[in-house]
Each structure stands twice: as structure tokens, then as C-alpha cells.
Coordinates of C-alpha atoms and ligand atoms in Angstrom, one line a residue:
M1 CA 41.4 -6.8 30.5
A2 CA 38.2 -5.8 32.4
L3 CA 37.7 -2.1 33.0
T4 CA 37.6 -1.3 36.7
E5 CA 36.3 1.8 38.4
T6 CA 39.9 3.0 38.9
A7 CA 41.0 2.5 35.3
P8 CA 41.7 5.8 33.7
A9 CA 39.2 6.7 30.9
A10 CA 40.7 5.5 27.6
A11 CA 42.0 8.3 25.5
P12 CA 39.9 8.4 22.3
R13 CA 41.7 6.6 19.5
E14 CA 42.3 8.8 16.5
A15 CA 40.4 7.5 13.5
K16 CA 42.8 6.4 10.8
P17 CA 42.4 7.5 7.2
A18 CA 40.9 4.7 5.1
D19 CA 43.0 2.4 2.9
P20 CA 44.1 3.7 -0.5
C21 CA 41.5 2.6 -3.1
V22 CA 39.5 3.4 -6.1
M23 CA 35.7 3.7 -5.5
V24 CA 33.8 2.7 -8.6
I25 CA 30.2 4.0 -8.5
F26 CA 27.7 2.3 -10.8
G27 CA 24.9 4.7 -11.1
A28 CA 27.2 7.7 -10.9
A29 CA 24.7 10.1 -12.5
G30 CA 21.9 9.1 -10.1
D31 CA 20.2 10.7 -7.1
L32 CA 21.9 8.7 -4.4
T33 CA 25.3 9.6 -5.8
R34 CA 24.6 13.3 -6.0
R35 CA 22.7 13.7 -2.7
K36 CA 24.7 11.3 -0.4
L37 CA 27.8 9.7 -1.8
F38 CA 29.8 12.7 -3.1
P39 CA 28.9 14.9 -0.1
A40 CA 29.9 12.0 2.2
L41 CA 33.2 11.4 0.4
Y42 CA 34.0 15.1 0.6
N43 CA 33.2 15.1 4.4
L44 CA 35.5 12.2 4.8
A45 CA 38.2 14.0 3.0
K46 CA 37.6 17.1 5.2
S47 CA 38.0 15.0 8.3
Q48 CA 41.1 13.4 6.9
L49 CA 39.5 10.0 6.9
L50 CA 40.0 9.5 3.2
S51 CA 43.3 8.2 2.0
R52 CA 45.5 10.7 0.0
E53 CA 45.7 7.8 -2.5
F54 CA 42.1 7.7 -3.5
A55 CA 40.1 8.0 -6.7
V56 CA 36.6 7.6 -8.0
V57 CA 35.5 6.1 -11.3
G58 CA 31.8 6.9 -12.0
V59 CA 30.0 4.6 -14.4
A60 CA 26.5 5.5 -15.8
R61 CA 24.7 5.4 -19.1
S62 CA 24.8 9.2 -19.8
P63 CA 27.5 10.0 -22.4
M64 CA 29.9 12.4 -20.7
S65 CA 33.6 13.1 -20.6
T66 CA 35.5 13.0 -17.3
D67 CA 35.7 16.8 -17.5
E68 CA 32.0 17.1 -17.9
F69 CA 31.5 14.7 -15.0
R70 CA 33.8 16.8 -12.8
Q71 CA 31.8 19.9 -13.7
K72 CA 28.5 18.2 -13.0
V73 CA 29.6 16.9 -9.6
S74 CA 31.1 20.3 -8.6
S75 CA 27.9 22.1 -9.5
E76 CA 25.7 19.5 -7.6
M77 CA 27.9 19.9 -4.5
K78 CA 26.8 23.5 -4.2
Q79 CA 23.3 22.2 -3.6
Y80 CA 24.0 19.0 -1.6
A81 CA 27.2 19.7 0.5
T82 CA 26.4 19.5 4.2
G83 CA 28.6 22.5 5.1
D84 CA 31.0 24.9 3.5
V85 CA 33.2 23.5 0.7
D86 CA 36.8 24.4 1.0
P87 CA 38.0 25.4 -2.6
D88 CA 41.5 23.9 -2.3
L89 CA 40.2 20.6 -0.8
W90 CA 37.5 20.4 -3.5
E91 CA 40.1 21.0 -6.2
W92 CA 42.2 18.1 -4.7
F93 CA 39.1 15.9 -4.6
V94 CA 37.8 16.7 -8.1
R95 CA 41.1 15.8 -9.7
R96 CA 40.5 12.3 -8.5
L97 CA 37.2 11.9 -10.3
H98 CA 37.0 9.9 -13.5
Y99 CA 34.1 8.8 -15.7
M100 CA 33.2 6.0 -17.9
P101 CA 29.9 5.9 -19.9
G102 CA 28.3 2.5 -20.3
A103 CA 25.2 0.4 -19.8
F104 CA 25.5 -1.9 -16.8
G105 CA 23.9 -4.8 -18.8
D106 CA 26.5 -4.5 -21.6
K107 CA 29.2 -7.1 -21.1
N108 CA 31.7 -5.2 -23.2
I109 CA 32.1 -2.4 -20.6
Y110 CA 33.7 -4.6 -18.0
P111 CA 37.0 -5.3 -19.8
Q112 CA 37.1 -1.6 -20.6
L113 CA 36.5 -0.8 -17.0
K114 CA 39.4 -3.1 -16.1
D115 CA 41.8 -1.2 -18.4
M116 CA 40.6 2.1 -17.0
L117 CA 41.0 1.0 -13.5
E118 CA 44.6 -0.1 -14.1
K119 CA 45.4 3.3 -15.4
V120 CA 43.6 5.2 -12.6
D121 CA 45.3 2.9 -10.1
R122 CA 48.7 3.7 -11.4
D123 CA 48.0 7.4 -11.6
H124 CA 46.7 7.6 -8.0
S125 CA 48.7 4.9 -6.4
T126 CA 45.6 3.2 -5.0
H127 CA 47.3 -0.2 -4.4
S128 CA 44.9 -2.0 -6.6
N129 CA 42.2 -1.9 -4.0
Y130 CA 38.7 -1.4 -5.5
L131 CA 35.5 -0.7 -3.8
F132 CA 32.5 -1.1 -6.1
Y133 CA 29.3 0.7 -5.1
L134 CA 26.1 -0.5 -6.8
A135 CA 23.8 2.5 -6.7
T136 CA 21.7 0.9 -9.4
A137 CA 18.3 -0.6 -9.9
A138 CA 18.1 -3.9 -8.0
D139 CA 17.9 -5.9 -11.2
F140 CA 21.6 -5.1 -11.9
F141 CA 23.0 -6.3 -8.6
G142 CA 23.6 -9.9 -9.6
P143 CA 24.6 -9.3 -13.3
V144 CA 27.1 -6.5 -12.4
V145 CA 28.8 -8.6 -9.8
E146 CA 29.0 -11.6 -12.2
Q147 CA 30.5 -9.4 -14.9
L148 CA 33.0 -7.8 -12.5
A149 CA 34.1 -11.3 -11.4
A150 CA 34.3 -12.6 -15.0
A151 CA 36.6 -9.7 -15.9
G152 CA 38.8 -10.7 -13.0
L153 CA 38.0 -7.5 -11.0
M154 CA 36.9 -9.3 -7.8
E155 CA 40.1 -11.3 -7.3
D156 CA 41.2 -10.6 -3.8
N157 CA 44.9 -11.3 -3.4
H158 CA 47.6 -8.8 -2.2
H159 CA 44.9 -6.2 -2.5
W160 CA 41.2 -6.1 -1.6
R161 CA 38.1 -6.0 -3.8
R162 CA 34.7 -5.3 -2.2
V163 CA 31.2 -4.6 -3.4
I164 CA 28.6 -2.5 -1.6
I165 CA 25.1 -3.4 -2.5
E166 CA 22.1 -1.1 -2.0
K167 CA 18.6 -2.1 -1.2
P168 CA 16.2 -3.6 -2.0
F169 CA 18.0 -6.9 -1.5
G170 CA 15.3 -9.1 -3.1
R171 CA 11.6 -8.6 -3.0
D172 CA 10.8 -11.7 -0.9
L173 CA 12.6 -14.6 0.8
E174 CA 13.0 -16.6 -2.4
S175 CA 14.5 -13.8 -4.5
A176 CA 16.8 -12.7 -1.6
R177 CA 18.1 -16.2 -1.3
S178 CA 18.7 -16.6 -5.0
L179 CA 20.5 -13.2 -5.2
N180 CA 22.7 -14.4 -2.3
Q181 CA 23.4 -17.6 -4.2
Q182 CA 24.1 -15.8 -7.4
L183 CA 26.6 -13.5 -5.6
L184 CA 28.2 -16.1 -3.5
K185 CA 29.0 -18.2 -6.6
V186 CA 31.5 -15.6 -7.8
V187 CA 32.6 -13.7 -4.7
S188 CA 33.0 -14.5 -1.0
E189 CA 30.7 -13.3 1.8
K190 CA 33.5 -11.2 3.2
Q191 CA 33.7 -9.2 0.0
I192 CA 29.9 -8.3 0.1
Y193 CA 28.8 -5.2 2.0
R194 CA 24.9 -5.1 2.0
I195 CA 24.1 -1.6 3.0
D196 CA 21.2 -0.4 5.1
H197 CA 21.5 3.3 5.5
Y198 CA 19.7 3.2 8.8
L199 CA 22.9 1.8 10.3
G200 CA 24.7 5.0 9.2
K201 CA 22.5 7.1 11.6
E202 CA 24.3 8.0 14.8
T203 CA 21.2 7.5 16.9
V204 CA 20.9 3.9 15.5
Q205 CA 24.5 3.2 16.3
N206 CA 23.9 4.7 19.7
I207 CA 21.4 2.0 20.6
L208 CA 24.4 -0.3 21.1
A209 CA 26.4 2.3 23.1
F210 CA 23.4 3.1 25.3
R211 CA 22.7 -0.6 26.1
F212 CA 26.2 -1.9 26.4
A213 CA 28.4 1.0 27.5
N214 CA 26.2 1.7 30.6
G215 CA 25.8 -0.6 33.5
I216 CA 22.3 0.5 34.7
F217 CA 20.0 -0.3 31.7
E218 CA 20.9 -3.9 30.9
P219 CA 19.7 -5.4 34.2
V220 CA 16.1 -4.1 33.5
W221 CA 16.2 -4.7 29.8
N222 CA 14.0 -7.8 29.8
R223 CA 10.4 -9.2 30.3
R224 CA 10.6 -8.8 34.0
Y225 CA 10.6 -5.0 33.8
I226 CA 9.5 -4.2 30.2
D227 CA 5.9 -4.3 29.3
H228 CA 6.2 -3.7 25.6
I229 CA 8.1 -1.9 22.9
Q230 CA 6.8 0.5 20.2
I231 CA 8.7 1.3 17.1
S232 CA 7.3 4.1 14.9
V233 CA 8.8 5.3 11.7
G234 CA 6.7 8.2 10.5
E235 CA 7.2 10.0 7.2
T236 CA 5.4 13.1 6.0
V237 CA 6.4 12.6 2.4
G238 CA 4.5 10.6 -0.2
V239 CA 6.3 8.5 -2.8
E240 CA 8.4 11.5 -4.1
G241 CA 8.4 10.6 -7.8
R242 CA 9.2 7.0 -7.1
G243 CA 5.7 5.7 -7.9
S244 CA 6.8 2.9 -10.3
Y245 CA 9.3 1.4 -7.7
Y246 CA 7.0 2.0 -4.7
D247 CA 3.9 0.5 -6.3
Q248 CA 5.8 -2.8 -6.8
A249 CA 7.3 -2.6 -3.3
G250 CA 4.8 -1.1 -0.8
A251 CA 5.5 0.0 2.8
L252 CA 6.1 -3.6 4.1
R253 CA 8.9 -4.5 1.7
D254 CA 10.3 -0.9 1.6
M255 CA 10.8 -0.5 5.4
V256 CA 10.2 -3.6 7.5
P257 CA 12.7 -6.4 6.5
N258 CA 15.5 -3.9 6.4
H259 CA 15.3 -0.6 8.4
I260 CA 12.8 -1.7 11.0
M261 CA 14.5 -5.1 11.5
Q262 CA 17.7 -3.2 12.3
L263 CA 15.9 -1.2 15.0
I264 CA 14.3 -4.3 16.4
S265 CA 17.5 -6.4 16.5
L266 CA 19.7 -3.6 18.0
T267 CA 17.1 -3.0 20.7
S268 CA 16.5 -6.6 21.6
M269 CA 19.8 -8.6 20.8
E270 CA 21.9 -10.2 23.5
P271 CA 25.2 -8.4 24.3
P272 CA 27.8 -9.6 21.7
I273 CA 31.0 -11.2 23.0
S274 CA 33.0 -8.5 21.3
F275 CA 32.6 -5.6 18.9
R276 CA 33.9 -7.6 16.0
A277 CA 31.7 -7.7 12.9
D278 CA 30.7 -11.3 13.2
A279 CA 30.1 -11.2 16.9
V280 CA 27.7 -8.4 16.6
R281 CA 26.0 -9.8 13.5
D282 CA 25.7 -13.3 15.1
E283 CA 23.6 -11.8 17.9
Q284 CA 21.5 -9.8 15.5
A285 CA 20.9 -12.8 13.3
K286 CA 19.9 -14.9 16.4
I287 CA 17.3 -12.4 17.5
L288 CA 15.8 -12.1 14.0
H289 CA 15.5 -15.9 13.9
A290 CA 13.7 -15.8 17.3
I291 CA 10.9 -13.6 16.0
Q292 CA 7.8 -15.8 15.9
P293 CA 6.6 -16.3 12.3
L294 CA 3.0 -15.2 12.1
S295 CA 0.4 -17.9 11.2
S296 CA -2.2 -16.9 8.6
E297 CA -4.7 -16.2 11.3
E298 CA -2.2 -14.1 13.1
V299 CA -1.5 -12.1 10.0
L300 CA -5.2 -11.2 10.0
T301 CA -5.3 -10.1 13.6
R302 CA -1.8 -8.8 14.2
T303 CA -1.1 -6.8 11.1
V304 CA -2.7 -3.7 9.6
R305 CA -2.2 -2.3 6.2
G306 CA -3.3 1.1 4.8
Q307 CA -3.2 3.3 1.8
Y308 CA -3.6 7.1 2.0
G309 CA -6.3 8.9 0.3
E310 CA -6.6 12.7 -0.2
G311 CA -5.9 14.7 2.9
T312 CA -3.9 17.6 4.4
S313 CA -0.2 17.8 5.0
P314 CA 1.2 19.0 8.3
D315 CA 1.7 22.4 6.8
G316 CA -1.9 22.7 5.8
Q317 CA -1.6 21.9 2.0
R318 CA -4.1 19.7 0.3
V319 CA -2.5 16.4 -0.6
P320 CA -3.8 14.1 -3.4
G321 CA -4.3 10.4 -2.5
Y322 CA -1.7 7.7 -3.3
R323 CA -3.7 6.6 -6.3
Q324 CA -3.3 10.0 -7.8
E325 CA 0.5 10.0 -7.5
E326 CA 2.6 9.9 -10.8
D327 CA 3.2 6.3 -12.1
V328 CA 0.7 4.8 -9.6
P329 CA -2.4 3.0 -11.1
N330 CA -5.7 4.5 -10.1
D331 CA -6.8 1.2 -8.6
S332 CA -3.6 0.4 -6.9
K333 CA -3.8 -2.1 -4.0
T334 CA -0.3 -1.2 -2.7
E335 CA 0.0 -0.4 1.0
T336 CA 1.6 2.9 2.1
F337 CA 1.2 2.1 5.8
V338 CA 1.9 -1.0 7.8
A339 CA 1.6 -1.8 11.5
M340 CA 2.1 -5.1 13.2
K341 CA 2.6 -6.9 16.5
L342 CA 5.6 -9.3 16.8
L343 CA 6.7 -11.5 19.6
I344 CA 10.2 -12.7 20.2
D345 CA 10.6 -16.3 21.4
N346 CA 13.4 -16.3 23.9
W347 CA 14.0 -16.0 27.6
R348 CA 14.5 -12.3 27.6
W349 CA 11.5 -11.3 25.6
A350 CA 8.8 -14.0 25.9
D351 CA 5.4 -12.3 25.9
V352 CA 6.7 -8.8 25.5
P353 CA 5.0 -7.4 22.3
F354 CA 7.0 -5.4 19.8
Y355 CA 4.5 -3.1 18.0
L356 CA 5.7 -1.4 14.9
R357 CA 4.2 1.1 12.5
T358 CA 5.5 3.0 9.5
G359 CA 3.9 4.9 6.7
K360 CA 3.9 7.7 4.2
Q361 CA 2.0 11.0 4.5
L362 CA 1.7 10.8 8.3
P363 CA 1.3 13.9 10.5
S364 CA 5.0 14.0 11.5
R365 CA 8.4 12.8 10.5
S366 CA 9.4 11.0 13.6
T367 CA 11.3 7.8 14.1
H368 CA 11.5 6.6 17.7
I369 CA 11.5 3.6 19.9
V370 CA 9.5 3.6 23.1
I371 CA 10.5 1.1 25.8
Q372 CA 7.5 1.0 28.1
F373 CA 8.2 -0.4 31.6
R374 CA 5.8 -2.2 33.8
R375 CA 3.7 -0.1 36.1
A376 CA 4.7 0.2 39.7
P377 CA 2.3 -1.6 42.2
F378 CA -0.5 0.7 43.3
V379 CA -0.6 0.0 47.0
L380 CA 1.2 3.0 48.3
F381 CA -1.1 5.5 46.8
R382 CA -4.4 3.8 47.6
D383 CA -5.8 6.5 50.0
T384 CA -4.6 9.5 48.0
P385 CA -6.0 11.5 45.1
V386 CA -3.7 9.6 42.8
E387 CA -6.0 7.7 40.4
N388 CA -3.6 6.3 37.9
L389 CA 0.0 5.4 37.9
M390 CA 1.6 6.0 34.5
P391 CA 4.2 3.6 33.3
N392 CA 7.8 4.8 32.8
Q393 CA 8.8 5.2 29.2
L394 CA 12.3 5.4 27.9
V395 CA 12.3 6.8 24.4
L396 CA 15.1 6.5 21.9
H397 CA 14.6 9.4 19.5
I398 CA 16.2 8.4 16.2
Q399 CA 15.1 11.3 14.0
P400 CA 14.6 14.2 13.5
E401 CA 15.0 14.7 17.2
E402 CA 18.2 12.9 18.2
G403 CA 18.5 11.8 21.8
I404 CA 17.0 9.9 24.6
S405 CA 14.3 10.8 27.1
L406 CA 13.0 9.1 30.2
R407 CA 9.5 9.8 31.4
F408 CA 8.7 9.2 35.0
A409 CA 6.2 10.4 37.6
A410 CA 7.0 13.3 40.0
K411 CA 5.0 14.8 42.8
V412 CA 3.1 17.9 41.7
P413 CA 4.0 20.6 44.3
G414 CA 1.1 21.3 46.7
P415 CA -0.6 20.0 49.9
Q416 CA -2.1 17.0 48.2
M417 CA -0.4 13.9 46.8
R418 CA -0.7 14.3 43.1
L419 CA 1.5 13.0 40.3
G420 CA 2.6 14.5 37.0
A421 CA 4.6 13.0 34.1
V422 CA 7.9 14.6 33.6
D423 CA 10.7 14.0 31.1
M424 CA 14.5 13.8 31.6
N425 CA 16.0 14.6 28.2
F426 CA 19.3 14.1 26.5
E427 CA 19.8 15.8 23.1
Y428 CA 22.8 15.1 21.0
A429 CA 23.1 18.7 19.9
D430 CA 23.5 19.9 23.5
Y431 CA 26.5 17.7 24.1
F432 CA 28.4 17.1 20.9
G433 CA 27.1 19.9 18.7
Q434 CA 25.7 19.4 15.2
Q435 CA 27.9 17.2 13.0
P436 CA 27.2 18.0 9.4
S437 CA 26.8 14.5 7.9
T438 CA 24.9 12.7 5.2
G439 CA 24.7 9.4 7.3
Y440 CA 26.9 7.7 4.7
E441 CA 30.3 8.7 5.9
R442 CA 30.8 6.0 8.5
L443 CA 29.5 3.3 6.1
L444 CA 31.8 4.3 3.3
H445 CA 34.8 4.6 5.6
D446 CA 33.9 1.1 7.0
G447 CA 33.8 -0.3 3.5
M448 CA 37.2 1.2 2.8
I449 CA 38.8 -0.3 6.0
G450 CA 37.0 -3.6 5.8
D451 CA 34.8 -3.3 8.8
A452 CA 31.5 -5.1 8.0
T453 CA 29.9 -4.6 11.5
L454 CA 27.3 -2.2 10.1
F455 CA 26.5 -4.2 7.0
Q456 CA 24.1 -7.1 6.5
R457 CA 25.3 -10.6 6.3
A458 CA 23.4 -13.0 3.9
D459 CA 21.7 -14.8 6.8
M460 CA 20.5 -11.5 8.4
V461 CA 18.9 -10.4 5.2
E462 CA 17.2 -13.8 4.8
A463 CA 16.0 -13.7 8.4
G464 CA 14.4 -10.3 7.8
W465 CA 12.5 -11.7 4.9
C466 CA 11.4 -14.7 6.9
V467 CA 9.6 -12.4 9.2
V468 CA 7.6 -10.6 6.5
S469 CA 7.1 -13.6 4.2
P470 CA 3.9 -14.9 5.8
V471 CA 2.4 -11.4 5.7
L472 CA 3.3 -11.0 2.1
D473 CA 1.6 -14.3 1.3
V474 CA -1.6 -13.6 3.2
W475 CA -1.9 -10.1 1.9
K476 CA -1.4 -11.3 -1.7
A477 CA -4.1 -14.0 -1.3
L478 CA -6.5 -11.5 0.2
P479 CA -6.3 -8.2 -1.6
P480 CA -7.4 -5.2 0.5
R481 CA -11.0 -4.2 0.0
H482 CA -11.2 -0.8 1.5
F483 CA -8.2 1.2 0.2
P484 CA -7.7 4.1 0.6
N485 CA -8.4 3.8 4.3
Y486 CA -6.6 6.7 5.9
A487 CA -6.4 10.4 5.0
A488 CA -3.0 11.9 4.2
G489 CA -1.9 13.7 7.3
T490 CA -3.3 11.2 9.8
W491 CA -1.6 8.3 11.8
G492 CA -2.9 5.5 9.5
P493 CA -6.1 3.5 9.6
K494 CA -8.1 3.2 12.9
E495 CA -7.1 -0.5 13.1
C496 CA -3.6 0.6 13.9
D497 CA -4.8 2.1 17.2
E498 CA -7.0 -0.9 17.8
L499 CA -4.0 -3.2 17.5
L500 CA -2.8 -1.8 20.8
E501 CA -6.1 -0.9 22.4
R502 CA -7.1 -4.6 22.2
D503 CA -4.1 -5.3 24.5
G504 CA -5.0 -2.4 26.8
R505 CA -2.2 -0.2 25.5
R506 CA -1.9 2.9 23.3
W507 CA 0.7 4.5 21.0
R508 CA 2.8 7.2 22.6
D509 CA 1.8 10.5 20.9
F510 CA 4.7 12.7 19.8
E511 CA 2.8 15.5 18.0
K512 CA 3.7 18.9 19.2
Ligands
LIG1 C1 14.3 4.2 2.0 C2 12.9 4.0 1.5 O1 15.1 3.0 2.1 O2 14.3 4.8 3.3 C3 12.2 5.2 1.4 O3 13.0 3.3 0.2 C4 12.2 5.9 2.8 O4 10.8 5.0 1.0 C5 13.6 6.1 3.3 O5 11.6 7.2 2.6 C6 13.6 6.6 4.7 O6 14.9 6.9 5.1 P1 15.2 8.1 6.1 O7 16.6 8.1 6.3 O8 14.6 9.4 5.4 O9 14.4 7.8 7.3

């Protein structure tokens, strides 16, 4: 039924607790598990979104008993919980934790795991539903799923079996394709949940709400009114002890085919025909396929890469260059900064550039999307002191600010006609308060109820890699000659500004 103006506002539907299940975490002793997964599971329990029939089996190499595992998790929660921990609820939660030591590459652990799961399932009445979370190094994704299937743990009848796979999903198009093939030989697409933690962010999910739950934006959301779009994902951190991973990946692989493609697709996709997982993902996949692949010449003119050298952090500390980071070779050619200009080949977006930039050791941690509208015609102000008309900008603030702002021109009070830029601001915290969250709650809950809307389908992951593939190829063939080329604490190499200046545009500046 179509909603009409007179329809009463729908009462919010109470979220249901997730299905009973055992969540099996491979990589249970790792950083992601301690910082995000356990705090998120606890938050779900606190909001009554976790089934009472729930258990966790942690799997990791470290030899530990279940008791030791429970103690470890309890002591880590003191550091990583996002709010107060209720002792009774924690006691309930911790009794559901179990541990099995084992190397993921060792085939013998899978039959053992099967036996253990049967027991845990009986003890906690989890209906034989298993959610496997692969918080492991990427090399294990394929082999672990193969072994789970070989042990009969992925058979999906009268109960469900699902697997959540972390990033990086491949390191280029070819490896992503072959990982998809490897997985799809033993499990079906609907059992695979490829996670991108950007989709757990409220402000990222809000892009869909903003565009499709409001009547006034969609009519102007196209090439007729929009001049260009800027997406910036700035980080003030360096590689944070992950030098050996990062030096193999680089900023392009680490951020673009995944997180930044999510931001692009949600901002530019057509309205889906429903909110069902495949309807939304079909539209995202379509737009990713519509991004024009860059030719080799275009890679040279429309992309910029950078690596930070020594500099100063935003709080005034001296920062060593990337090549001085732990586990990074002192002649590393890996980029820590990337910027590019992309075009989307469809009726809505033809000729509207999407500029994106991301990097480490930048002056501010700030992720935002700037929608810059076309300038108003100048005629009216011809005989006034107004010299320039600034374009309207709508900014989706993803993090750390969370909200939306609209910049427009207003008359400066006084006898003459002068204009000033003003901002109309919405901040999440002013309306809905601060929700303590890790950003993983919704994604885990969705995994437990079988809603794949916020997870990547095989074709989407491959489409993301298709966009960056030509860039990877050209960059590999022409190693950078001037690295390091930006100082830590600055907004990347000067070529990044030139990318927009050449088109008569400039990056919106968000520094305080
Ligand atoms: C990860 C990247 O996927 O995302 C990191 O591997 C990056 O290098 C991180 O720092 C950024 O996530 P967030 O949520 O801090 O913006």
C-alpha cells in the first residue's frame, strides 16, 4: 500500500531477538574479537536482541581452557566495553562461552569442532544453527570454509549454517574471483556473508534513509542539479603495527574496492524496488558496473598516489615516515594515500565527477561526502557588490561528526547586498542521543536473522575490484619515483589538489 499524507505514522516495529544459534569465532584470541565482536555481542544481549538460546565457541591457536578463555574475555571487556557492564548479564553471557584450541590449517580440528558443537548445541538448545565468523588472516578464508563443509558443518536443512567473511576479500579481481569460486563450490551464496564494517555505521546506513525516506532530495539528485561529488576518508593514524599486512595491500586495496565503493554506491544507486537484500544489492551492483573503467592514460591523469614521509601529527608530535614504520621495508613503494576521479556512465550521473581521496597520517580523522550543486545563474546580482556565488553543498558527515549539513548563501545584514555562506546542521547526538555501539551490532544481528542486505554479494565484490584493477596494473608497471611525497599531517601530495583544480574545483576543507 502506498503511504499517503493522511496515513498515520507507522508505530516502530520492535526488533526481535535473533534466532537461537552458536556463533563460532575463528580468530577468537585476536584483536577484532576483543575490540569489536565481544563488546557487540554483549550490547546485543543488553538490548535483548540476542536469543536466550545462544552460545559462542572460540577457536584460536593459543592453548587455553574454556575457563581461561572466559577469564580473558571478561578482563578484556573492562577495556573494550562501550558502556557499563551489568554483572548479572555478564555472568549469563560468560557461561555461554566455550573454547577450542587449534590451528585453522589443521584438518583434524574440524571433526573435533563438530563434536564440540553438537554438545554445545544440546547444552544451550541452539537449534543446530551455526554462524561461523572468520576473523582470520585472509589466506584461511577458503580452506576453513572447505573444511567446515567437508566435516558436514555447512549443511543447511531444518537449521541454518552461515559464514561471515572478513576483508580483504582477495587482493585483486582474479584472486577475488577464485575465492568466490572456491567458496561457491562448497556452500551456496545465501550462506555467505561478506562483511564490510562500513555498512555497520549508522551514518552509512542513513544515506539510504536520507535519500529514499524523504521526498525532497531525490528530484535534485542527478546531473541536472549536481555539479560533482567528493568523498574523503581521512585518517590521522599510521599503519598501527600492521606494517606487514599494509605494505602488501596499500591504501588503494585497503580502502577503495570495499569501504569507498560502499559510499559511492549508496550515494549514487537508483532507488531499489524494495528493501529486500537482493533488491538493494542489485542496485548497488548495477551502479558499480556503471563506473567507467579507467584507461591506462586516464590512470596517469585521474589518479594520485602518495606515501607519507616524516611530519607532524595533529597534536604536534613528530611522526616518522611510513618507511620507518615497523615491518615496512625502508625502500617501500607502497602508497599510503590515494585520490582519483571516477565517472559513472548512466543517465543520472553522466559527466558528474566523483572525486575520492583517502590516506593515513592526514591532518584530521574525517569521513564525509560532499554533494556540490550547480551554481545559481548570476544575473540577479549583476549590479550589486556580490562578486561570487558560492555553490550549495550538502555534506553527509560519516565520522567522527555524525550528521548532515547544508551550506547555502544568506544575505549579510546591512544596507548593501552581500552574501555569506551559512550552514544548516543536523547532528545525530542532538536528536537520538549517543548510542554506545561498536558498529558491529547490526551486522551480527543481521547474520543471525539471515538478512544479507548489508553484506556483499559475490558480484559486488568483483565489481569493486573491476574499478581498481586498471589502476593496480598501471601502478605496478610504473613504480612511483618520488615517494615519500607528502609529509605526515598534511592532506596528501599536491597532485591531489591539482586533480580538482584542473577541473576548476577544490576540495571542501573541514579543518577546524
Ligand atoms: C580497515 C582498514 O578496513 O578500515 C584500516 O584495513 C582502516 O586500514 C579502517 O584504518 C578504517 O575504519 P574506520 O571504521 O576506523 O573508519
